[in-house]
Coordinates of C-alpha atoms in Angstrom, one line a residue:
M23 CA 28.2 6.3 48.5
S24 CA 24.7 6.2 47.1
S25 CA 24.1 6.4 43.4
V26 CA 22.0 9.2 42.0
I27 CA 20.3 8.8 38.6
A28 CA 21.3 11.8 36.5
A29 CA 18.7 11.4 33.8
K30 CA 15.4 13.1 34.4
P31 CA 12.8 10.5 35.2
V32 CA 9.9 10.2 32.8
A33 CA 7.7 8.4 35.4
T34 CA 7.9 7.9 39.1
T35 CA 6.3 6.0 41.9
A36 CA 4.4 7.8 44.6
D37 CA 7.3 7.2 47.0
E38 CA 9.7 10.1 46.3
T39 CA 10.8 10.6 50.0
P40 CA 14.6 10.5 50.5
K41 CA 15.7 7.6 52.7
I42 CA 18.5 7.2 55.2
V43 CA 20.5 4.0 54.7
G44 CA 23.6 3.4 56.7
G45 CA 23.7 7.0 57.8
E46 CA 23.6 8.3 54.2
I47 CA 20.8 10.0 52.4
T48 CA 19.8 8.2 49.2
A49 CA 18.0 9.5 46.2
P50 CA 14.3 8.8 46.0
S51 CA 13.4 5.7 44.1
Q52 CA 12.4 6.4 40.5
E53 CA 10.5 4.1 38.2
I54 CA 9.2 4.1 34.7
D55 CA 5.9 2.5 33.6
G56 CA 4.9 0.4 30.6
F57 CA 3.2 3.4 28.9
Q58 CA 6.4 5.4 28.8
L59 CA 8.6 2.4 27.8
V60 CA 6.4 1.9 24.8
I61 CA 6.6 5.6 23.8
D62 CA 10.4 5.7 24.4
A63 CA 11.0 2.5 22.4
L64 CA 9.1 3.9 19.4
K65 CA 10.7 7.3 19.6
L66 CA 14.2 5.7 19.9
N67 CA 13.6 3.9 16.6
G68 CA 12.4 7.0 14.7
I69 CA 8.7 6.3 14.8
D70 CA 6.9 9.7 14.8
T71 CA 3.4 8.9 13.6
I72 CA 0.7 6.5 14.9
F73 CA -2.5 5.6 13.1
G74 CA -5.3 4.1 15.2
L75 CA -8.5 4.4 17.2
P76 CA -8.6 4.9 21.0
G77 CA -10.5 2.8 23.4
I78 CA -10.0 0.3 26.2
P79 CA -7.1 -0.5 27.0
I80 CA -5.1 1.9 24.9
T81 CA -6.9 5.2 25.4
D82 CA -4.3 6.6 27.8
L83 CA -1.5 5.4 25.6
T84 CA -2.9 7.5 22.7
R85 CA -3.0 10.6 25.1
K86 CA 0.5 10.0 26.3
L87 CA 1.9 9.4 22.8
Q88 CA 0.5 12.8 21.7
A89 CA 1.8 14.5 24.8
A90 CA 5.3 13.0 24.1
G91 CA 5.3 14.7 20.6
L92 CA 4.2 11.8 18.4
R93 CA 1.5 12.5 15.8
V94 CA -1.5 10.4 16.5
I95 CA -4.0 10.2 13.6
S96 CA -7.3 8.9 15.0
F97 CA -9.7 7.2 12.6
R98 CA -13.3 6.2 12.6
H99 CA -12.6 2.5 11.9
E100 CA -9.5 0.4 12.7
Q101 CA -9.4 -1.2 9.2
N102 CA -8.8 2.2 7.6
A103 CA -6.2 3.0 10.2
G104 CA -4.5 -0.2 9.4
Y105 CA -4.5 0.5 5.7
A106 CA -3.0 3.9 6.5
A107 CA -0.2 2.4 8.5
S108 CA 0.6 -0.1 5.8
I109 CA 0.9 2.4 3.0
A110 CA 2.9 4.7 5.2
G111 CA 5.4 1.8 5.5
F112 CA 5.5 1.4 1.8
M113 CA 6.2 5.1 1.3
S114 CA 8.7 5.6 4.0
Q115 CA 10.6 2.3 4.4
K116 CA 9.8 2.5 8.1
P117 CA 7.1 0.3 9.6
G118 CA 3.8 2.0 9.8
I119 CA 2.2 1.7 13.2
C120 CA -1.5 0.9 13.7
L121 CA -2.8 1.0 17.3
T122 CA -6.1 -0.7 18.2
V123 CA -8.2 -1.8 21.1
S124 CA -8.7 -5.5 21.9
A125 CA -10.8 -8.2 20.2
P126 CA -13.2 -6.5 17.7
G127 CA -10.8 -3.6 17.2
F128 CA -7.9 -6.0 16.7
M129 CA -10.1 -8.0 14.2
N130 CA -10.8 -4.9 12.3
G131 CA -7.1 -4.1 12.0
L132 CA -6.3 -7.7 11.1
A133 CA -7.6 -7.3 7.5
A134 CA -5.1 -4.5 6.9
L135 CA -2.3 -6.5 8.6
A136 CA -3.0 -9.5 6.2
N137 CA -3.1 -7.1 3.3
A138 CA 0.3 -5.6 4.3
T139 CA 1.8 -9.1 4.5
T140 CA 0.5 -10.1 1.1
N141 CA 1.7 -6.8 -0.4
C142 CA 5.1 -6.8 1.4
F143 CA 4.3 -3.5 3.2
P144 CA 6.2 -3.0 6.5
M145 CA 3.5 -2.5 9.2
I146 CA 3.1 -3.2 12.9
L147 CA -0.3 -3.8 14.3
I148 CA -0.2 -3.1 18.1
S149 CA -3.3 -4.1 20.0
G150 CA -4.3 -4.1 23.6
S151 CA -5.6 -7.4 24.8
S152 CA -7.3 -9.1 27.7
E153 CA -5.4 -10.8 30.5
R154 CA -3.7 -14.1 29.7
E155 CA -4.8 -16.0 32.9
I156 CA -8.4 -15.4 32.1
V157 CA -8.2 -15.9 28.3
D158 CA -6.3 -19.1 28.6
L159 CA -8.9 -20.6 31.0
Q160 CA -11.7 -19.1 28.8
Q161 CA -13.3 -17.5 31.9
G162 CA -15.0 -14.7 30.0
D163 CA -12.9 -11.6 30.3
Y164 CA -13.9 -8.3 28.6
E165 CA -13.3 -8.8 24.9
E166 CA -11.7 -12.1 25.5
M167 CA -9.7 -13.4 22.5
D168 CA -6.5 -15.2 21.9
Q169 CA -5.3 -12.5 19.5
L170 CA -1.8 -13.7 19.1
A171 CA -2.9 -17.1 17.8
I172 CA -5.4 -15.5 15.4
A173 CA -2.8 -13.1 14.1
R174 CA 0.0 -15.5 13.4
P175 CA -1.3 -17.1 10.1
H176 CA -1.8 -13.6 8.7
A177 CA 1.4 -11.9 9.7
K178 CA 5.1 -12.3 8.9
A179 CA 5.7 -12.5 12.7
A180 CA 3.7 -12.1 15.9
F181 CA 4.9 -11.4 19.4
R182 CA 3.3 -10.8 22.9
V183 CA 4.9 -8.8 25.6
L184 CA 4.0 -9.7 29.2
H185 CA 6.6 -7.8 31.2
A186 CA 7.6 -4.2 31.1
E187 CA 11.3 -5.0 30.9
D188 CA 10.6 -6.8 27.6
I189 CA 8.9 -3.9 25.8
G190 CA 12.2 -2.8 24.3
V191 CA 12.9 -6.3 22.9
G192 CA 9.3 -6.7 21.7
V193 CA 9.3 -3.4 19.7
A194 CA 12.8 -4.1 18.3
R195 CA 11.9 -7.6 17.2
A196 CA 8.7 -6.3 15.5
I197 CA 10.6 -3.5 13.7
R198 CA 13.3 -5.9 12.4
A199 CA 10.7 -8.5 11.4
A200 CA 8.7 -5.9 9.5
L201 CA 11.6 -4.5 7.6
S202 CA 14.2 -7.3 7.0
G203 CA 14.2 -9.5 4.0
R204 CA 10.8 -9.3 2.3
P205 CA 8.9 -6.7 4.3
G206 CA 5.5 -7.5 5.8
G207 CA 3.0 -7.1 8.6
V208 CA 3.9 -7.9 12.2
Y209 CA 1.5 -8.2 15.2
L210 CA 2.5 -7.0 18.7
D211 CA 0.2 -7.9 21.5
F212 CA 0.2 -5.7 24.7
P213 CA -2.1 -7.0 27.4
A214 CA -3.8 -4.4 29.5
K215 CA -1.8 -5.2 32.6
L216 CA 1.4 -4.4 30.8
F217 CA 0.9 -0.6 30.7
P218 CA 0.8 0.2 34.5
Q219 CA 3.7 -2.1 35.3
T220 CA 6.7 -0.2 36.7
I221 CA 10.4 -1.0 36.8
D222 CA 13.5 1.0 37.8
A223 CA 13.9 3.9 35.5
E224 CA 17.5 3.3 34.7
A225 CA 16.9 -0.4 34.1
G226 CA 14.0 0.6 31.9
R227 CA 16.2 2.9 29.9
Q228 CA 18.8 0.1 29.5
S229 CA 16.2 -2.3 28.3
L230 CA 15.3 -0.3 25.2
I231 CA 16.9 -1.2 21.9
K232 CA 17.7 1.0 18.9
V233 CA 17.5 -1.4 16.0
V234 CA 20.7 -1.2 14.0
D235 CA 20.5 -1.9 10.2
P236 CA 17.0 -3.5 10.3
A237 CA 17.1 -4.1 6.5
P238 CA 20.7 -5.1 5.7
R239 CA 21.8 -5.2 2.1
Q240 CA 21.8 -8.6 0.6
I241 CA 24.4 -8.7 -2.1
P242 CA 23.7 -11.0 -5.1
A243 CA 26.2 -13.6 -6.1
P244 CA 28.4 -12.5 -9.0
D245 CA 27.8 -15.6 -11.0
A246 CA 24.0 -15.1 -10.7
V247 CA 24.4 -11.6 -12.0
Q248 CA 26.5 -12.7 -14.9
R249 CA 24.0 -15.5 -15.8
A250 CA 21.2 -13.0 -15.9
L251 CA 23.2 -10.6 -18.1
D252 CA 24.2 -13.3 -20.5
L253 CA 20.6 -14.4 -20.9
L254 CA 19.4 -10.8 -21.5
K255 CA 22.3 -10.1 -24.0
G256 CA 21.3 -13.1 -26.1
A257 CA 17.6 -12.3 -26.2
K258 CA 15.8 -11.4 -29.4
R259 CA 12.7 -10.0 -27.7
P260 CA 13.6 -9.0 -24.2
L261 CA 11.2 -7.4 -21.8
I262 CA 11.6 -5.9 -18.3
I263 CA 8.6 -6.0 -15.8
L264 CA 8.8 -3.6 -12.9
G265 CA 6.8 -4.4 -9.8
K266 CA 5.9 -2.4 -6.7
G267 CA 8.9 -4.0 -5.0
A268 CA 11.1 -2.0 -7.3
A269 CA 9.2 1.1 -6.3
Y270 CA 9.6 0.3 -2.6
A271 CA 13.3 -0.2 -3.0
Q272 CA 13.8 3.5 -3.8
A273 CA 16.7 2.6 -6.1
D274 CA 15.0 4.9 -8.7
A275 CA 18.2 6.2 -10.4
D276 CA 19.8 2.8 -10.9
I277 CA 16.6 1.2 -12.1
R278 CA 16.2 3.9 -14.7
A279 CA 19.9 3.6 -15.7
L280 CA 19.5 -0.2 -16.2
V281 CA 16.4 0.2 -18.3
E282 CA 17.9 2.9 -20.5
R283 CA 21.4 1.4 -20.9
T284 CA 19.9 -1.9 -22.0
G285 CA 17.3 -0.3 -24.2
I286 CA 14.9 -3.0 -23.3
P287 CA 11.2 -2.2 -23.4
Y288 CA 9.6 -2.2 -19.9
L289 CA 6.2 -2.9 -18.5
P290 CA 5.4 -1.3 -15.1
M291 CA 2.9 -3.0 -12.8
S292 CA 0.3 -0.7 -11.4
M293 CA 2.2 0.7 -8.3
A294 CA 5.5 0.8 -10.3
K295 CA 4.1 3.3 -12.7
G296 CA 6.2 6.5 -12.5
L297 CA 9.5 4.7 -11.7
L298 CA 10.1 5.9 -15.3
P299 CA 7.5 8.3 -16.7
D300 CA 4.7 6.5 -18.4
T301 CA 5.5 8.6 -21.4
H302 CA 9.0 7.2 -21.7
E303 CA 9.8 5.9 -25.2
Q304 CA 10.7 2.4 -23.8
S305 CA 7.4 2.0 -22.0
A306 CA 5.4 -0.9 -23.4
S307 CA 2.3 -0.4 -21.4
A308 CA 0.2 0.5 -24.5
A309 CA 1.3 -2.8 -26.1
R310 CA 1.0 -5.0 -23.0
S311 CA -1.1 -7.7 -24.8
Y312 CA 1.5 -8.0 -27.5
V313 CA 4.8 -8.0 -25.5
L314 CA 3.8 -10.5 -22.8
P315 CA 3.3 -13.5 -25.2
E316 CA 6.0 -12.4 -27.7
A317 CA 8.9 -11.7 -25.4
D318 CA 11.5 -14.5 -25.3
V319 CA 13.4 -13.3 -22.2
V320 CA 11.5 -11.6 -19.4
M321 CA 13.3 -9.9 -16.4
L322 CA 11.2 -9.4 -13.3
I323 CA 12.4 -6.6 -11.0
G324 CA 10.4 -6.6 -7.7
A325 CA 7.4 -8.3 -9.5
R326 CA 5.9 -11.7 -8.7
L327 CA 4.3 -14.0 -11.2
N328 CA 1.1 -14.1 -9.3
W329 CA -2.5 -13.7 -10.6
L330 CA -1.8 -10.2 -11.8
L331 CA 0.5 -11.7 -14.4
S332 CA -1.5 -14.9 -14.9
Q333 CA 1.1 -16.9 -13.0
G334 CA 3.4 -16.5 -16.0
K335 CA 1.3 -18.8 -18.2
G336 CA -2.0 -19.2 -19.9
K337 CA -3.8 -16.9 -22.3
T338 CA -2.1 -13.7 -21.1
W339 CA 1.2 -15.2 -22.2
G340 CA -0.3 -16.4 -25.5
G341 CA -1.0 -20.0 -24.6
K342 CA 0.2 -22.6 -27.0
S343 CA -0.3 -20.3 -29.9
A344 CA 2.5 -18.0 -28.8
K345 CA 5.9 -18.3 -30.5
H346 CA 7.7 -18.8 -27.2
W347 CA 5.0 -20.5 -25.2
G348 CA 6.7 -22.9 -22.7
G349 CA 10.0 -21.7 -23.9
Q350 CA 10.2 -18.2 -22.5
K351 CA 13.1 -17.6 -20.2
F352 CA 12.8 -15.6 -17.0
V353 CA 15.3 -13.6 -15.0
Q354 CA 14.0 -12.7 -11.6
I355 CA 15.4 -10.2 -9.1
D356 CA 13.9 -10.8 -5.7
I357 CA 15.0 -10.7 -2.1
S358 CA 13.4 -14.1 -1.4
P359 CA 15.0 -17.2 -3.0
Q360 CA 11.7 -19.0 -2.4
E361 CA 10.0 -16.8 -5.0
A362 CA 12.0 -18.4 -7.9
D363 CA 10.2 -21.3 -9.6
S364 CA 6.9 -20.6 -7.7
N365 CA 4.9 -20.8 -10.9
V366 CA 7.3 -21.3 -13.9
R367 CA 10.9 -22.1 -14.3
I368 CA 13.2 -19.2 -13.4
D369 CA 16.3 -19.6 -15.6
A370 CA 18.4 -16.8 -13.9
P371 CA 17.4 -16.0 -10.3
V372 CA 19.2 -13.0 -8.8
V373 CA 18.7 -13.1 -5.1
G374 CA 19.3 -10.0 -3.0
D375 CA 17.8 -6.6 -2.3
I376 CA 16.8 -4.8 -5.4
G377 CA 19.1 -1.8 -5.0
S378 CA 22.1 -4.1 -4.6
C379 CA 21.1 -6.4 -7.5
V380 CA 20.5 -3.6 -10.0
A381 CA 23.7 -1.8 -9.0
A382 CA 25.6 -5.1 -9.5
M383 CA 24.1 -5.6 -12.9
L384 CA 25.0 -2.1 -13.9
G385 CA 28.6 -2.6 -12.7
A386 CA 28.9 -5.9 -14.6
M387 CA 27.5 -4.7 -17.9
G388 CA 30.6 -3.1 -19.3
S389 CA 30.7 0.1 -21.4
K390 CA 29.0 -1.5 -24.4
W391 CA 25.7 -3.2 -24.4
P392 CA 23.8 -4.3 -27.6
K393 CA 20.4 -2.7 -28.1
P394 CA 17.5 -5.1 -28.7
P395 CA 16.8 -5.9 -32.3
A396 CA 15.1 -3.1 -34.3
E397 CA 12.5 -5.6 -35.5
W398 CA 11.3 -6.1 -31.9
L399 CA 11.3 -2.4 -31.0
G400 CA 9.6 -1.5 -34.2
A401 CA 6.8 -4.0 -33.7
I402 CA 6.2 -2.6 -30.2
A403 CA 6.2 1.0 -31.4
E404 CA 3.7 0.2 -34.2
R405 CA 1.3 -1.3 -31.7
K406 CA 1.8 1.5 -29.2
T407 CA 1.0 4.1 -31.9
K408 CA -2.1 2.3 -32.9
N409 CA -3.4 1.7 -29.3
V410 CA -2.6 5.3 -28.2
A411 CA -4.5 6.7 -31.2
K412 CA -7.4 4.4 -30.3
M413 CA -7.4 5.6 -26.7
G414 CA -7.1 9.2 -27.9
E415 CA -10.4 8.8 -29.9
S416 CA -12.2 7.6 -26.8
L417 CA -10.8 10.4 -24.7
A418 CA -11.8 13.0 -27.2
Q419 CA -15.5 12.1 -27.0
N420 CA -17.7 14.1 -24.7
P421 CA -20.9 12.1 -24.1
T422 CA -23.7 13.2 -21.9
P423 CA -23.8 12.0 -19.2
M424 CA -20.0 11.5 -18.7
N425 CA -18.4 8.1 -19.0
F426 CA -15.2 6.8 -17.5
H427 CA -13.1 8.0 -20.4
S428 CA -14.4 11.6 -20.5
A429 CA -14.1 12.0 -16.7
L430 CA -10.7 10.4 -16.5
N431 CA -9.4 12.5 -19.4
V432 CA -9.8 15.4 -16.9
V433 CA -7.9 13.6 -14.2
R434 CA -5.2 12.7 -16.7
D435 CA -4.7 16.4 -17.4
I436 CA -4.8 17.4 -13.7
V437 CA -2.1 14.8 -12.8
K438 CA 0.1 15.8 -15.7
A439 CA -0.1 19.4 -14.5
N440 CA 0.6 18.3 -10.9
P441 CA 3.1 15.4 -11.1
D442 CA 4.0 15.6 -7.4
A443 CA 0.4 14.8 -6.4
I444 CA -0.2 11.3 -5.1
L445 CA -2.9 9.4 -6.8
V446 CA -4.9 6.9 -4.8
N447 CA -7.1 4.6 -6.8
E448 CA -9.6 1.8 -6.1
G449 CA -12.7 0.3 -7.6
A450 CA -13.4 -2.2 -10.4
N451 CA -13.9 -0.2 -13.6
A452 CA -12.7 3.0 -11.8
L453 CA -9.4 1.2 -11.1
D454 CA -8.9 -0.4 -14.5
F455 CA -9.7 2.7 -16.5
T456 CA -7.6 5.0 -14.3
R457 CA -4.6 2.7 -14.5
S458 CA -4.7 2.7 -18.3
I459 CA -5.7 6.3 -18.9
V460 CA -3.9 8.4 -16.2
D461 CA -0.1 8.6 -16.8
M462 CA 2.3 8.8 -13.8
Y463 CA 5.5 10.8 -13.9
K464 CA 7.3 10.2 -10.6
P465 CA 7.8 7.1 -8.4
R466 CA 5.6 6.1 -5.6
K467 CA 2.9 8.5 -6.6
R468 CA 0.3 5.8 -7.5
L469 CA -1.2 3.9 -4.6
D470 CA -3.9 1.3 -5.3
V471 CA -5.4 -2.0 -4.3
G472 CA -2.3 -4.0 -4.9
T473 CA -1.8 -7.8 -4.9
W474 CA -5.0 -8.7 -3.0
G475 CA -7.2 -6.3 -5.1
V476 CA -8.9 -5.4 -1.8
M477 CA -11.6 -2.7 -1.8
G478 CA -11.7 -0.2 1.0
I479 CA -8.1 1.1 1.0
G480 CA -9.1 4.5 -0.4
M481 CA -9.5 6.9 2.5
G482 CA -6.9 5.2 4.7
F483 CA -4.3 5.4 2.0
S484 CA -5.3 9.0 1.3
V485 CA -4.9 10.1 4.9
A486 CA -1.5 8.4 5.2
A487 CA -0.3 9.7 1.9
A488 CA -1.1 13.3 2.9
V489 CA 0.3 12.9 6.4
V490 CA 3.6 11.2 5.3
S491 CA 4.3 13.3 2.2
G492 CA 2.5 16.6 2.8
E493 CA 1.6 16.6 -0.9
Q494 CA -1.7 17.0 -2.5
V495 CA -3.6 13.7 -2.7
I496 CA -6.1 12.8 -5.5
A497 CA -8.3 9.8 -4.7
I498 CA -10.2 8.3 -7.7
E499 CA -12.9 6.1 -6.3
G500 CA -15.6 3.9 -7.6
D501 CA -18.9 4.6 -5.8
S502 CA -18.9 1.1 -4.5
A503 CA -15.3 1.2 -3.3
F504 CA -15.8 4.5 -1.6
G505 CA -18.5 3.0 0.6
F506 CA -16.0 0.9 2.5
S507 CA -14.3 3.9 4.0
G508 CA -16.4 6.9 3.3
M509 CA -16.8 7.9 6.9
E510 CA -13.1 8.8 7.0
C511 CA -14.1 12.0 5.2
E512 CA -14.5 13.2 8.8
T513 CA -10.9 12.2 9.6
I514 CA -9.7 14.1 6.5
C515 CA -11.6 17.2 7.6
R516 CA -10.6 16.9 11.2
Y517 CA -6.9 17.0 10.3
N518 CA -7.5 19.4 7.4
L519 CA -5.7 17.3 4.9
P520 CA -5.1 18.2 1.2
V521 CA -7.2 15.4 -0.1
C522 CA -9.4 15.7 -3.2
V523 CA -11.8 12.7 -3.5
V524 CA -13.4 12.1 -6.9
I525 CA -16.2 9.5 -6.9
L526 CA -17.0 8.1 -10.3
N527 CA -20.7 7.6 -9.5
N528 CA -22.6 5.3 -11.8
N529 CA -25.2 4.3 -9.1
G530 CA -24.0 0.8 -8.4
V531 CA -21.5 -2.0 -8.2
Y532 CA -19.9 -2.2 -11.7
R533 CA -22.9 -0.3 -13.1
G534 CA -26.2 1.0 -11.9
D535 CA -28.8 -0.3 -14.4
E536 CA -29.3 -3.8 -13.1
V537 CA -32.9 -4.8 -12.0
N538 CA -34.4 -7.3 -9.7
P539 CA -35.1 -10.3 -11.9
T540 CA -38.3 -11.2 -9.9
G541 CA -39.8 -7.7 -10.4
G542 CA -40.1 -7.4 -6.6
R543 CA -39.8 -4.1 -4.8
D544 CA -36.2 -4.7 -3.5
P545 CA -33.6 -3.3 -5.8
S546 CA -30.9 -5.4 -7.4
P547 CA -28.1 -6.2 -4.8
L548 CA -25.7 -4.4 -7.2
V549 CA -27.6 -1.1 -7.3
F550 CA -27.4 1.9 -5.0
V551 CA -29.7 4.9 -4.3
K552 CA -30.2 6.8 -7.6
G553 CA -28.8 10.3 -7.6
A554 CA -26.9 9.9 -4.3
R555 CA -25.4 13.2 -3.1
Y556 CA -22.0 11.9 -1.9
E557 CA -20.5 15.4 -1.9
M558 CA -22.7 16.4 1.0
L559 CA -20.8 14.0 3.2
M560 CA -17.7 16.1 3.0
Q561 CA -19.8 19.3 3.5
A562 CA -21.2 17.8 6.7
F563 CA -17.8 17.8 8.3
G564 CA -16.7 21.3 7.0
G565 CA -15.0 20.3 3.8
V566 CA -15.9 21.2 0.2
G567 CA -18.5 19.2 -1.7
V568 CA -19.1 19.6 -5.4
L569 CA -21.6 17.9 -7.8
A570 CA -20.0 17.6 -11.2
R571 CA -22.0 16.5 -14.2
T572 CA -19.7 17.6 -17.0
P573 CA -15.9 17.4 -17.7
D574 CA -15.8 21.2 -17.4
E575 CA -17.4 21.1 -13.9
L576 CA -15.1 18.3 -12.9
R577 CA -12.0 20.2 -14.1
K578 CA -12.9 23.4 -12.4
A579 CA -13.6 21.6 -9.1
M580 CA -10.3 19.6 -9.1
E581 CA -8.3 22.7 -10.0
E582 CA -9.9 24.6 -7.1
A583 CA -9.3 21.8 -4.7
I584 CA -5.6 21.7 -5.6
R585 CA -5.3 25.5 -5.4
S586 CA -7.0 25.7 -2.0
R587 CA -5.6 22.4 -0.5
R588 CA -8.9 22.0 1.3
P589 CA -10.6 18.7 1.9
T590 CA -12.8 18.2 -1.1
L591 CA -15.2 15.5 -2.4
I592 CA -16.4 15.7 -6.0
N593 CA -19.4 13.6 -6.9
A594 CA -18.7 13.0 -10.6
V595 CA -21.9 11.6 -12.1
I596 CA -21.3 9.2 -15.0
D597 CA -23.6 7.1 -17.1
E598 CA -25.0 4.3 -15.0
K599 CA -24.6 2.0 -18.0
A600 CA -20.9 2.7 -18.1
G601 CA -18.8 -0.2 -16.8
T602 CA -18.5 -4.0 -17.2
E603 CA -19.0 -6.6 -14.5
S604 CA -15.8 -7.2 -12.5
G605 CA -13.9 -4.8 -14.8
R606 CA -10.6 -6.2 -16.2
I607 CA -10.9 -9.4 -14.2
T608 CA -14.2 -10.6 -15.6
S609 CA -12.4 -13.9 -16.3
L610 CA -12.2 -14.5 -12.6
N611 CA -16.0 -14.2 -12.2
P612 CA -17.7 -17.4 -13.3
A613 CA -21.2 -15.8 -13.4
A614 CA -20.0 -12.9 -15.5
K615 CA -18.5 -15.3 -18.1
K616 CA -22.0 -16.6 -18.9
K617 CA -23.5 -13.2 -19.6
P618 CA -23.8 -12.1 -23.2

């Protein structure tokens, strides 16, 4: 008897004529091609959105993806599509997918892939590529490049699929690599010849893999948990630092319970803001410069002692003048055992996924836990009160033209009134002032430049945040930072996304009053066109553009953008003398150190 494939074929060869074999009529041969196998592999694993830019050799793939019901968000530049995919992974705990063309398109996406790996965002960059036999002999194929070799140093893993029957394995391995352990960026190389390849439809279906438990729980050792608790319990000046890894873990309730049950002051890193409201009484953000050097035991939850925390040493931590310099003890909760001792001694490493580690600590704490000494809490409260009052004085001023404080005081109020809105933030001074002025109230609502401090994430992050969440997005941009991705305003308008972009425009990089020291006709490299009308860019694509010169104009425009949910760009003109070179990280700029 002949076998008849019951499943409806998704792709067939041209030969669909029934054949007589041994006197019996057989079913027509049915085959599936590489295009459909890629689509089915992604859908099987719950991937429903693709960020990318069509072109050779993946144009037809984008068409077929959309026809199959996946949402394809097409950008104007691959780097921005990659940033979108990476932050979608952070928000959803599913790998964000970026699809690019070969060679130059791949290279454009590579910056975002490297950023995803550095920031531990799960992302898969899928790029079409030239044919191996020509690339390997360097015979000059169209956009010839050994993309796999180039991607490997910048990705957590990299794979190439040459045969249609291996597409399922390639996609599965990429998903597992992106999500398991410490998340990161993965590269998946699809040569052009892969897509039209065909195999038997049933064999193709069987070749696909639905990844089971791609990010398995990693339970910490009980003795490691107890060691950490003993160290915290004996501390006189304990401090908890929450990193974006804690936000990614989505263990929000347990993290809050741990903080509140211990009574330990906490310091959220930038993208961890909102895990607990910034207005929480245990927040030590307003006393950061005091608590870091004075704490005797510091517990890191999903935070790394990298440059953002001065590697756990140096002036940020008080240097040799601090009471505990060189004697501070650290507890570190991290999924990677290699992270411990990477900069300073970690006295109590707790290795495992953050959700399991925090749950284990809560379970082992017992019903009674001693609160930190009143002297420590009182000293923090005193400094918080002083610094908050000082900030309040700055926010209350209303200079003409606006400065960062008066403009961001408006943003602060808008975010407070709309706590579900997602705040995207980049720039130098625009980043630093927004981080310190604008309070966050819910987790994963603040998305910014992260560990690499990379500029250009703004519009890509904004598009992804709107697509993934459906919530209002507010992007606070320095005028320089906006320039990296400003053309994506067209993308925002094309998909009619609820994104309100606010450009803090001071006419230049850091500030706009620098002059050419030679007196020549060329402007300073740090200065832009005076009076640039950025708002007209959004108007050009059918969105709303507003020029705001006062806090009242800015407030009115932001409120209307949120009410209407229309794509909006507000050109908020601020004093061109506002801002300092390199912002908060002037210490990393040798030239800026020498300036008076």
